[in-house]
XYZ file of C-alpha atoms in Angstrom:
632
model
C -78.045 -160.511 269.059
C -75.575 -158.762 266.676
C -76.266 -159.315 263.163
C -72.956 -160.973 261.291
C -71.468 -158.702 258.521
C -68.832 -159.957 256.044
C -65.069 -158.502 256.408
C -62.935 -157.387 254.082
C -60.969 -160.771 255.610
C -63.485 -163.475 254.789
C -63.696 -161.958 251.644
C -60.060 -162.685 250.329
C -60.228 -166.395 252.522
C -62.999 -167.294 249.789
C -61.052 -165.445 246.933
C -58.129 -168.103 247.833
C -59.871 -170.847 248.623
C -61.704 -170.557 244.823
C -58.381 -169.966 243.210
C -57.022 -173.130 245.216
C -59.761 -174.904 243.600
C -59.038 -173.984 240.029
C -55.502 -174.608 240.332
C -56.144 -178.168 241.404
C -58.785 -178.845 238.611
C -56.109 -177.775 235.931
C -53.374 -179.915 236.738
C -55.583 -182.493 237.018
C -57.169 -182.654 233.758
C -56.203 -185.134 231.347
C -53.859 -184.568 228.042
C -55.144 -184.408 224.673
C -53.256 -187.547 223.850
C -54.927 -189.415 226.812
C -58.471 -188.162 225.788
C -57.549 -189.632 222.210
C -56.389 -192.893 223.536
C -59.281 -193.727 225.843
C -61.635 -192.622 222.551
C -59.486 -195.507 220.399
C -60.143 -197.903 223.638
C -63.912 -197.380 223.444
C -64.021 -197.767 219.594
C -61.720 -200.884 219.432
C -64.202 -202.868 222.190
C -67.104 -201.843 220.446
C -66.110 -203.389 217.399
C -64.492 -206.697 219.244
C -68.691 -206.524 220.453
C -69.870 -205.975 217.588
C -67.615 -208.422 216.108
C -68.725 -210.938 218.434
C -72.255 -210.249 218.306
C -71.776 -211.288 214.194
C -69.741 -214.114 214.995
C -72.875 -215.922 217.458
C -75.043 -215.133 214.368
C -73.190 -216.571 211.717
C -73.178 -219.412 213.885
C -76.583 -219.813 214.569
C -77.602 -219.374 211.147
C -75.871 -219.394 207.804
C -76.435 -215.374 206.770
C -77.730 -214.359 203.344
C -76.263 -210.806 202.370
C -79.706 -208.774 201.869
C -79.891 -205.725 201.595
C -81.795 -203.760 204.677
C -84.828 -206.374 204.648
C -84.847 -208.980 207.375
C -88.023 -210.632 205.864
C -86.464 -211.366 203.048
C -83.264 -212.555 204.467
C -85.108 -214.949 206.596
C -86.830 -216.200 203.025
C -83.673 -216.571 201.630
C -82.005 -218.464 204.002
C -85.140 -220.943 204.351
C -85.338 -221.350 200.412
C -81.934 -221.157 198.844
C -79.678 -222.392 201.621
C -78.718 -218.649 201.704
C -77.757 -216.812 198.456
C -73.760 -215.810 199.867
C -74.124 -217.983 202.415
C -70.864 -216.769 204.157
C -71.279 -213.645 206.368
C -67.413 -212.992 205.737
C -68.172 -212.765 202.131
C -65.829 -209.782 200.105
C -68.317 -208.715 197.710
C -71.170 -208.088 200.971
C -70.403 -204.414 200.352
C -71.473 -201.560 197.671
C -68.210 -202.277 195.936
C -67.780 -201.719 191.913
C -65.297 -202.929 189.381
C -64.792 -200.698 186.615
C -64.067 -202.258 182.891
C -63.059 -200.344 179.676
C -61.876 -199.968 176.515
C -60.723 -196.464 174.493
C -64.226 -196.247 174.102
C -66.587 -197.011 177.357
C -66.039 -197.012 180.956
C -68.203 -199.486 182.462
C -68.826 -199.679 186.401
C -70.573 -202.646 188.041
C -71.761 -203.113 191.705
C -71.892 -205.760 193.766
C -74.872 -205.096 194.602
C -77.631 -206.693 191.638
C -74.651 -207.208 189.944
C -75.504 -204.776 187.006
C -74.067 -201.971 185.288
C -74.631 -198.488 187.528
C -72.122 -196.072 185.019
C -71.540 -196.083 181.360
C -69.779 -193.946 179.815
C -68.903 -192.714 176.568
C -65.186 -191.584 176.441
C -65.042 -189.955 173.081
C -67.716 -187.909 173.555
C -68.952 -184.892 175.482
C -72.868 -183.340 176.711
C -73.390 -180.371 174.341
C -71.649 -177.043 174.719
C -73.333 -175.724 177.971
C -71.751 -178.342 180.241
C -68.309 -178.776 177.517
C -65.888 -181.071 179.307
C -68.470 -183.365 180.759
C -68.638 -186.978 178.963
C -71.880 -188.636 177.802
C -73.005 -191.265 180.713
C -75.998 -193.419 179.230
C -75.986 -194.596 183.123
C -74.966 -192.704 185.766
C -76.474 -191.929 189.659
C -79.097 -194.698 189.847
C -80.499 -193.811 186.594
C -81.108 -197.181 185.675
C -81.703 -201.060 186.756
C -82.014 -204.637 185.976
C -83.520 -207.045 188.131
C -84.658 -210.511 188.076
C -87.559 -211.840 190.069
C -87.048 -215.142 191.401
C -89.939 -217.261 192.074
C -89.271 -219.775 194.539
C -90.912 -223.191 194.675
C -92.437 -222.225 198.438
C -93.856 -219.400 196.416
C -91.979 -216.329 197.746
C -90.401 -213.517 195.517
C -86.818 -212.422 195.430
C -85.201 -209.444 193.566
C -81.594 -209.615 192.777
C -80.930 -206.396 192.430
C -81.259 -206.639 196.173
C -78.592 -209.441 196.152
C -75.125 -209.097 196.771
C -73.162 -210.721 193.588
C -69.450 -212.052 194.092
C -66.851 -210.510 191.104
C -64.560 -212.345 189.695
C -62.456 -210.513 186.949
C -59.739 -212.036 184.604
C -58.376 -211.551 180.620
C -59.037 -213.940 178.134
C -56.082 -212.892 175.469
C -56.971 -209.211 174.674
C -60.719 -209.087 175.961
C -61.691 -208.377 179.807
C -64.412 -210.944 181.539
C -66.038 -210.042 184.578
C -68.325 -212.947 186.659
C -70.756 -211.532 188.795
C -72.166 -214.533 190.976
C -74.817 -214.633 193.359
C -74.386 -217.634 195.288
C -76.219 -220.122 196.705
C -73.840 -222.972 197.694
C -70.328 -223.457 196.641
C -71.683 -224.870 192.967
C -75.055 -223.395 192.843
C -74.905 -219.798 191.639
C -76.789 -217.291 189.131
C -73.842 -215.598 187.204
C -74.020 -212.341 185.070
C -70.833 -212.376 182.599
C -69.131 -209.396 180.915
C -67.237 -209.379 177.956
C -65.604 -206.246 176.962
C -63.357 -206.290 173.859
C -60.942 -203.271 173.043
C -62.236 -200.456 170.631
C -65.607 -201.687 170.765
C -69.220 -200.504 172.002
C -70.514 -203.887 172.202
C -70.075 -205.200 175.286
C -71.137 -209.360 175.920
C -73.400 -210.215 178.516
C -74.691 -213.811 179.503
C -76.981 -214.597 181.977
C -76.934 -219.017 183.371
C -77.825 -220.571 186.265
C -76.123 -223.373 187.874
C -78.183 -225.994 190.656
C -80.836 -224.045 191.235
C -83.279 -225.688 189.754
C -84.253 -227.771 192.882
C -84.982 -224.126 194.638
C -86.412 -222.211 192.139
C -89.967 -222.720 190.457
C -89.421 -223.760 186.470
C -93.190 -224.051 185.897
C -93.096 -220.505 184.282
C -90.147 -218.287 182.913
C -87.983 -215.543 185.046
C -89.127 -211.506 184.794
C -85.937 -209.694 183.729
C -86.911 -206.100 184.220
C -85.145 -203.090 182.942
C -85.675 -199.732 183.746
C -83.682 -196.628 181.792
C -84.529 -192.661 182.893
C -82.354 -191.450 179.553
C -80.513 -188.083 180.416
C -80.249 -185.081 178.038
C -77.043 -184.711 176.164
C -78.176 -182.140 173.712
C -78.914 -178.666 173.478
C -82.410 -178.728 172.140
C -84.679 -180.629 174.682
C -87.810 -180.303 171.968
C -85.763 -182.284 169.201
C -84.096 -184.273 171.763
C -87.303 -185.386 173.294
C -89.048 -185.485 169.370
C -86.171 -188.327 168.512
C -85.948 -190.514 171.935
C -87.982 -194.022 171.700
C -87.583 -197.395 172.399
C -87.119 -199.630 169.125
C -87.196 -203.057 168.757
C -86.543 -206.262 166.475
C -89.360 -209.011 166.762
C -90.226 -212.005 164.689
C -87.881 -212.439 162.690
C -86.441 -209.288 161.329
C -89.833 -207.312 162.040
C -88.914 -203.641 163.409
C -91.076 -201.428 165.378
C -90.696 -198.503 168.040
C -92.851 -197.130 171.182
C -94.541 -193.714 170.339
C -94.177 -190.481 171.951
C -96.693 -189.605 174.636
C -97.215 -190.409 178.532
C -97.675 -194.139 179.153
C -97.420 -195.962 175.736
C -96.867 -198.993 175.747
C -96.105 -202.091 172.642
C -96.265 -206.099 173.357
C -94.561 -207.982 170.739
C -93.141 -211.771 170.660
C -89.760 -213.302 169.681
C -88.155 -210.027 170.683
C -84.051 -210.067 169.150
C -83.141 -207.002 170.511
C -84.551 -203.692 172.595
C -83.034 -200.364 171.872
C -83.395 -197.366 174.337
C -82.657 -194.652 172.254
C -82.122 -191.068 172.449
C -81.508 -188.718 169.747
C -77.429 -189.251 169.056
C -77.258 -192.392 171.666
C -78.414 -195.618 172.556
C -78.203 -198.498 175.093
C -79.342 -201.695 173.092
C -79.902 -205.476 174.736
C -79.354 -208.299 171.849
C -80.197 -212.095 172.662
C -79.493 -214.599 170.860
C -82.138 -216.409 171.559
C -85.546 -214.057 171.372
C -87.914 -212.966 174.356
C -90.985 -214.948 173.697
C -92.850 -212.058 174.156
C -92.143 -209.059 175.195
C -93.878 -205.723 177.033
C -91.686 -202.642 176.904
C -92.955 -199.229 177.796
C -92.593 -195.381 177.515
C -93.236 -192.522 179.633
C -92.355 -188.667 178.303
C -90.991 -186.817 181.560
C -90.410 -183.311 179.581
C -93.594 -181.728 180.789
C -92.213 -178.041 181.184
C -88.872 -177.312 179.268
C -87.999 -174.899 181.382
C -87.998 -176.835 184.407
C -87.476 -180.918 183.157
C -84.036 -179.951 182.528
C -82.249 -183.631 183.523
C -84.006 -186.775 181.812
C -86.161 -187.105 178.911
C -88.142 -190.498 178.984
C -88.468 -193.213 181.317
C -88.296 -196.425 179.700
C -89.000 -199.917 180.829
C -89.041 -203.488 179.499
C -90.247 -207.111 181.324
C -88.648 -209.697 179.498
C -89.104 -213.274 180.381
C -85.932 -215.593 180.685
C -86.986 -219.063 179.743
C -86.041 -222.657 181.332
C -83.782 -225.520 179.658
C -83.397 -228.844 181.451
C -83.966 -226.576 184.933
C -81.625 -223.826 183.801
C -81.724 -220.623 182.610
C -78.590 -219.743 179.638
C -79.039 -216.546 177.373
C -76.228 -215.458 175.393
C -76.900 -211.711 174.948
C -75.210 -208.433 174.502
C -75.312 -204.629 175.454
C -74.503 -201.681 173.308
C -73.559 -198.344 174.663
C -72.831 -195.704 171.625
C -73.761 -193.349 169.041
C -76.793 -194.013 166.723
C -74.500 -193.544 164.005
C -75.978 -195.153 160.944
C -72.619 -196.806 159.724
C -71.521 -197.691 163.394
C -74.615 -199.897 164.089
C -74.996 -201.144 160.700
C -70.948 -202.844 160.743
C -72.521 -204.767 163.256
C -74.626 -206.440 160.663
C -77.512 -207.501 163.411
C -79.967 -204.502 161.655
C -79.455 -202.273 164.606
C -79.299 -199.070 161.612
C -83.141 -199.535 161.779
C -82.942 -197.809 164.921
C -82.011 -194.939 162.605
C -85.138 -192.987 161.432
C -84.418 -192.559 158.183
C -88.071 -192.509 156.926
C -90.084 -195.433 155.404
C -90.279 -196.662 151.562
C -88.859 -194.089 148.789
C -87.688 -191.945 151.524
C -85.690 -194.451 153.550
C -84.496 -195.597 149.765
C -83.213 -192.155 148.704
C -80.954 -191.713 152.698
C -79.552 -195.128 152.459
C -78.359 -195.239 149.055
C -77.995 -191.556 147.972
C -77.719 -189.249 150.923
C -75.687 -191.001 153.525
C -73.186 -192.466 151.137
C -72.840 -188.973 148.960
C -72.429 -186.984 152.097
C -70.156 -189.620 153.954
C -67.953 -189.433 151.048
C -68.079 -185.517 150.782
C -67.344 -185.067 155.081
C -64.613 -187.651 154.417
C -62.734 -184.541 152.459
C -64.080 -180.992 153.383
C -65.451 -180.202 156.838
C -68.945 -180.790 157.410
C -70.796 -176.752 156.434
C -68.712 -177.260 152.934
C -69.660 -180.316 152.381
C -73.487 -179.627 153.673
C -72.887 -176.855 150.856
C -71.397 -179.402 148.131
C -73.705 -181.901 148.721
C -77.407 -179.844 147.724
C -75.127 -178.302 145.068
C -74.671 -182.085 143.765
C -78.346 -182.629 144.421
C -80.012 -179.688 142.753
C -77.848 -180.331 139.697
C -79.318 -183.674 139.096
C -82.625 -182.404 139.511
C -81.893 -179.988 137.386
C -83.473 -181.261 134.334
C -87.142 -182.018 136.318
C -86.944 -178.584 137.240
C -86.503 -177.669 133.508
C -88.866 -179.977 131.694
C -91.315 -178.505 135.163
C -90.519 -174.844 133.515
C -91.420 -175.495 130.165
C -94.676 -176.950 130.676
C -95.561 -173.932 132.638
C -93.964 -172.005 129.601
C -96.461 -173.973 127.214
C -99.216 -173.879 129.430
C -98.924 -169.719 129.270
C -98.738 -169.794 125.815
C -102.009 -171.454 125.511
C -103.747 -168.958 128.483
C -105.207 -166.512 125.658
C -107.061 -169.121 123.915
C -108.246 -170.959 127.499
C -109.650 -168.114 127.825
C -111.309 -167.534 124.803
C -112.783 -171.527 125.417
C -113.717 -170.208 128.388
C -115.588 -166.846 127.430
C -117.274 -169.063 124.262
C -118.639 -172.168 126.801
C -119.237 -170.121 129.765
C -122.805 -171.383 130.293
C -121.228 -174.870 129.799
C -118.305 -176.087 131.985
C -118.432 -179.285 130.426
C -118.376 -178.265 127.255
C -115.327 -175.891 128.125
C -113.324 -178.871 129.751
C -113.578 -180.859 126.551
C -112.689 -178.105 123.915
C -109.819 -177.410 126.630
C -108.454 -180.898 126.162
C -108.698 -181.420 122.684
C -106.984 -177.799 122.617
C -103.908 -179.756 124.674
C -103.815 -182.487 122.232
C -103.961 -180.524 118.837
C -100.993 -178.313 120.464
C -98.890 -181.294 122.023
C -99.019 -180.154 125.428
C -99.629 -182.197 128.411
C -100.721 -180.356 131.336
C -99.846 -182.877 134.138
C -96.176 -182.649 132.778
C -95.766 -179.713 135.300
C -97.031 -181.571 138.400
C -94.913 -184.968 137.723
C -91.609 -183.254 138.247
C -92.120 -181.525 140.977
C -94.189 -184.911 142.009
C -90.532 -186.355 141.639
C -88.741 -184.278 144.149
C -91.036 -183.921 147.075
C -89.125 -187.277 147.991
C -86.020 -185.847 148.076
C -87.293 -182.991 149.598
C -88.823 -184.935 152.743
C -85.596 -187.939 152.682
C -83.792 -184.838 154.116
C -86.306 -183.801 156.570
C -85.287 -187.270 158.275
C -81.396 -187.067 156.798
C -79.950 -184.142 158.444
C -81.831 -184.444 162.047
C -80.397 -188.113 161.786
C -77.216 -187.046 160.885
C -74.346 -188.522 163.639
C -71.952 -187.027 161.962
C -72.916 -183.199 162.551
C -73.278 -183.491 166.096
C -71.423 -180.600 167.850
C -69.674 -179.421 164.271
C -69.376 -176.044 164.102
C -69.861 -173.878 160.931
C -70.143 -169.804 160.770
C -71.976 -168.814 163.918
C -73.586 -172.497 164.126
C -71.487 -174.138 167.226
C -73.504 -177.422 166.370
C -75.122 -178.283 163.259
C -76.978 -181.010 164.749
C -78.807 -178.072 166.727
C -80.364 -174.485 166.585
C -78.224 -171.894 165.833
C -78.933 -169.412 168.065
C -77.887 -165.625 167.852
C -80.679 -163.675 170.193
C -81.629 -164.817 173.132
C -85.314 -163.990 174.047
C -86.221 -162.647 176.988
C -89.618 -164.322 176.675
C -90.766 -167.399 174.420
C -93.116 -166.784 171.601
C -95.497 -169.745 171.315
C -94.802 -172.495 168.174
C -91.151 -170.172 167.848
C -89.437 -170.722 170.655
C -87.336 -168.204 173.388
C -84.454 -167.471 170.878
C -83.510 -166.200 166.857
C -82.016 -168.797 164.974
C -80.033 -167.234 161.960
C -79.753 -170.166 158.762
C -84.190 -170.502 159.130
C -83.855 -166.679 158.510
C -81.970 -166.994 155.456
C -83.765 -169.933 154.504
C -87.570 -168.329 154.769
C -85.804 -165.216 152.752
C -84.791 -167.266 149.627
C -88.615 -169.466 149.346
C -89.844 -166.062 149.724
C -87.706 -164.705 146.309
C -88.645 -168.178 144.552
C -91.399 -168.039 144.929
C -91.861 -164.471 144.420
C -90.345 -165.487 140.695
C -92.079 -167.907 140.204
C -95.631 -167.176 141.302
C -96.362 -165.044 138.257
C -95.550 -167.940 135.807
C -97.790 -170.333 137.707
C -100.805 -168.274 137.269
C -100.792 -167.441 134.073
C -100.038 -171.661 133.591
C -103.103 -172.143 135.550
C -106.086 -171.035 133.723
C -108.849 -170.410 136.501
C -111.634 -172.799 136.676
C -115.153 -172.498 137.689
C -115.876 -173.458 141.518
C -112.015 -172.897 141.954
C -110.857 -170.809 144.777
C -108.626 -167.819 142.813
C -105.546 -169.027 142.197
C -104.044 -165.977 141.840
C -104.976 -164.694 145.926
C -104.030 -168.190 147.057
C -100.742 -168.077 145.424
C -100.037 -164.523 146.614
C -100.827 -165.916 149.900
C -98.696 -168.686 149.972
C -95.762 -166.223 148.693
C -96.164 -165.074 152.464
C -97.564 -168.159 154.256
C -94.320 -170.340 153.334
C -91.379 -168.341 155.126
C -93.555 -167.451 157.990
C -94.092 -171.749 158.150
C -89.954 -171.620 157.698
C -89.765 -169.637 160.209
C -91.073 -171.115 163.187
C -90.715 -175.015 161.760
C -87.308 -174.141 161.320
C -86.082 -171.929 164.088
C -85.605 -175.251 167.074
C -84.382 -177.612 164.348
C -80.667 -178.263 163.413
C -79.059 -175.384 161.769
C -77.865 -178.326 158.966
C -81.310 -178.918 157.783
C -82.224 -175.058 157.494
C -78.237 -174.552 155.743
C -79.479 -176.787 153.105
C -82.855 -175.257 152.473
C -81.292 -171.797 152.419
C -78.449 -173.319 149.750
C -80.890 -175.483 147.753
C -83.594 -172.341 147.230
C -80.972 -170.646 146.371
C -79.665 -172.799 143.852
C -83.089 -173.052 142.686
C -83.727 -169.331 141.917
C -80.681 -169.596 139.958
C -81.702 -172.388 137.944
C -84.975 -170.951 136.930
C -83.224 -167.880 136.583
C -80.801 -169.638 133.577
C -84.027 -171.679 132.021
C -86.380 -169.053 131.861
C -84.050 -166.029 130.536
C -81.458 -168.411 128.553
C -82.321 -171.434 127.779
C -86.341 -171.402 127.611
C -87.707 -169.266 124.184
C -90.933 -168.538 124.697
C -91.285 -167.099 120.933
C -90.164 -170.431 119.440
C -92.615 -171.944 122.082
C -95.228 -170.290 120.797
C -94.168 -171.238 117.130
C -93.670 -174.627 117.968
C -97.294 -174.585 119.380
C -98.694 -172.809 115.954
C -97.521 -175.143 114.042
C -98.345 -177.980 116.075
C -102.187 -176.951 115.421
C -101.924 -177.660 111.819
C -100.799 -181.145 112.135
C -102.690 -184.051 112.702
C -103.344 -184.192 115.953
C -101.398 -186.538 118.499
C -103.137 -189.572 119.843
C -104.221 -188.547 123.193
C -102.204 -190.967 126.308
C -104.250 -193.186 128.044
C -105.102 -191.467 131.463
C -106.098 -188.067 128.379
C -108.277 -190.840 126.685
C -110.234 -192.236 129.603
C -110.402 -188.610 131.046
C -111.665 -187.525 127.411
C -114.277 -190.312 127.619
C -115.516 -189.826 130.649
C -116.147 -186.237 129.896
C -118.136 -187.440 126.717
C -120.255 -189.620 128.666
C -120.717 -187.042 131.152
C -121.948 -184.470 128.492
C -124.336 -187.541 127.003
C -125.965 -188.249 130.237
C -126.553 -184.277 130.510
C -128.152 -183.732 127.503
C -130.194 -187.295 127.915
C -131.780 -185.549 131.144
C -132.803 -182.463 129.460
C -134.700 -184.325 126.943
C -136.721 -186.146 129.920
């Protein structure tokens, strides 16, 4: 049989036929309008399913809005009649409603009903990130959530709970409801209160007919949960000065200490302040938590890396019964720790301030802040940093002199201290009381050089806890310093130097120079004031050590802190070496001193004080007991 082979004429039959085929499949296929209108078809009856498929629910059983957990819908609805009973309900939806003033923006959900932004308008996150405002809350940072206990024993969270909001003016002030429903007249309502040009904002918490659902027996748990975000430059200081503080019993203040997992209980809690270093979110009640657990956590494990938050803080809070009901009139604040800020709202919230305890808080409340409020009011804030340790040294300007002339009489005396000392060498005793009575015949008091300078070591350590405190010199720029709250930085490391830090602050520089001249002048004065005792290390090496010891310690102390604090250290040493530099070559005579001395020898000699007398005494009965022994 002869084998088939393909023509050249079947070839162009199948050539046609195929191009036949394609032209029939294009003028066939459908528009892009039609493919567009049969996609709008599907969509719209798979919502009228959908739709329906709701409707037959509803229907079947009244729907409480719950967030993603059937379980605890079906509790909800067998408990509480349904919290929102109506599927059709507006607020089932992550909806907010946004309240401010000129100073906060305040955004609430729907969902738990509480605050998920706040933030500060007249303020901005330090330099880095300029243009971006301070939010205290902000991206799920934070929650509040009530547990409710039900009588049938079962647990409910609202912040799982779809509230309704309701938001109207009352004259000037905005009030927002935030109800979670139960029944057209049984509800649990949150209520804000925002006034204008204010940081306090009011917040009441009441419940309405549920008490024939919920279990009374024992109180609510209102939790609250804060991850505080960093707003300033320095996360070491930052971190150093974040805490919880809080009012108990009665005007009783205390605060949470730094570390991982610390923790305070305290009863008839007033108020509970998250606070960071310049800012603070702060719950007030009128009517005190009977007791109180709140908690800290430190999240700054690596600085280079914990970049975002600084400390988790939580608090449980129980909300107690009346007559079946829970009503607490409380309030939140969101703003500065500004010392005169929270203290206008007369409710003690300054103590949130550390300002140091006893003397120290004494000498910031009633010297410092008002001197240096009163001197920013005028001058801008470096000047008046400047003005105000001017003012300060002045005053202590005579305790530095009356310090400088008992070191001028004490090396007056040195020649014959040392004589006592070379003639009762075998005999310390001996030597201590020829040295005293030597003090008294001359008039000189020895401890009259250690009670000034006893004086201002307060001072000295109030401003330690002034200037890191300070509100007011938050991102204030003076010189190089962009912020005098922080480090001012003019070399950036390339490495970090344990204790010191990955950058070269300038004012700690200047600073560790000047304690290094003053004490460089004054070292040689010292020892010869200081005759050396026996048993004593040598005064003389330690003092030449310290000459080098204390700006090193400036140094590194120094170099992360606020460039205010190490302006006025520079400034005040400064001031210093020029006060002792006017005492000692103008106004301090050493010749007369020694004159005055002379002469006070030949006069009858002065009775001795009382702590002189009983020191004198018990040397003498010392010195008996010694030479009892060596008769035995």
């Amino acid at each position: 049989m002869e084998e088939k082979k393909l023509d050249l004429n079947s070839i162009i039959g199948f050539v046609l036929i195929f191009g036949i085929l394609i032209w029939i499949m294009y003028q066939n296929k459908p528009s892009e309008a039609t493919i567009a209108a049969d996609k709008a078809k599907k969509e719209l009856v798979a919502k009228e399913a959908q739709a329906k498929a709701v409707a037959v629910k509803t229907i079947a059983t009244p729907t409480a809005v719950v967030a993603g957990d059937s379980t605890q819908l079906v509790q909800l609805q067998k408990t509480l009649g349904g919290f929102a009973y109506s599927a059709t309900l507006p607020s089932a939806k992550n909806d907010i409603t946004t309240i401010e003033n000129d100073f906060v923006v305040l955004k609430i959900a729907n969902k738990g009903g509480y605050i998920v932004e706040a933030t500060l308008k007249n303020f901005e996150k330090f330099k880095k990130n300029s243009g971006q405002l301070v939010s205290l809350i902000k991206d799920n940072n934070a929650d509040l959530n009530i547990q409710l206990q039900t009588n049938d024993n079962r647990t409910l969270n609202t912040k799982d709970l779809y509230f309704e909001p309701t938001l109207s003016k009352v004259g000037a002030d905005q009030m927002l409801s935030m109800k979670l429903k139960a029944g057209a007249n049984e509800f649990l309502e949150y209520k804000y209160i925002l006034k204008p040009n204010d940081y306090m904002v009011g917040f009441d918490i009441r419940s309405q007919g549920l008490n024939k659902v919920l279990n009374t027996a024992k109180p609510l748990d209102l939790q609250w949960n804060l991850k505080t975000y960093r707003t300033e430059k320095s996360i070491a200081i930052e971190n150093r000065f974040t805490e919880i503080h809080f009012e108990y019993e009665d005007g009783k203040t205390n605060y949470v200490g730094d570390g991982n997992n610390k923790e305070e209980t305290a009863e008839k809690v007033s108020y509970i302040a998250f606070k960071q270093h310049f800012f603070a979110t702060v719950l007030l009640t009128n009517t005190p938590f009977a007791k109180s657990v709140v908690k800290s956590n430190k999240l700054v494990v690596d600085e280079k890396v914990d970049t975002t938050y600084i400390k988790q803080f939580k608090a449980d809070l129980p909300l107690a019964f009346t007559n079946g009901e829970v009503d607490y009139k409380m309030s939140w604040y969101f703003g500065p720790s500004d010392y005169k800020t929270l203290k206008a709202y007369d409710q003690n919230l300054e103590k949130i301030i550390p300002l140091g305890w006893g003397i120290f808080g004494w000498i910031n409340k009633f010297i410092f802040i008002p001197l240096f409020g009163f001197l920013s009011g005028y001058i801008s804030y470096g000047i008046a940093i400047i003005i105000f340790t001017i003012i300060i040294k002045i005053a202590m300007s005579p305790i530095t002199y009356k310090s400088f002339l008992s070191q001028a009489k004490m090396k007056v005396l040195r020649p014959d201290i040392t004589e006592l000392g070379e003639k009762f060498k075998k005999d310390p005793m001996k030597k201590q009381q020829e040295t005293m009575k030597l003090y008294n015949k001359a008039g000189v008091n020895p401890m009259a050089g250690c009670i000034p300078a006893l004086i201002q070591i307060p001072f000295m350590y109030a401003s330690f806890q002034f200037f890191p405190s300070a509100f007011e010199l938050r991102q204030k720029g003076f010189l190089w310093a962009d912020d005098l709250s922080s480090f001012d930085s003019v070399y950036k490391l390339p490495f970090h130097v344990p204790l010191y830090g990955d950058h070269i602050s300038l004012f700690p520089i200047l600073a560790a120079i000047a304690i290094f001249f003053y004490m460089k002048m004054t070292s040689g004065d010292q020892q010869m004031a200081a005759p050396q005792q026996e048993g004593m290390p040598d005064m003389a090496k330690m003092m030449k050590m310290m000459i080098y010891i204390s700006p090193i310690m400036m140094l590194i102390f120094f170099n992360s802190y606020g460039a205010g604090l190490s302006l006025y250290n520079f400034i005040s040493n400064l001031i210093t070496i020029g006060i002792m530099f006017v005492i000692k070559n103008y106004i301090v005579d050493s010749d007369k001193i020694h004159a005055q001395i002379q002469e006070n020898k030949l006069k009858e000699p002065k009775k001795p004080g009382k702590f002189q007398q009983k020191l004198q005494d018990a040397m003498e009965q010392a010195e008996a007991q010694k030479a009892k022994d060596k008769k035995k």
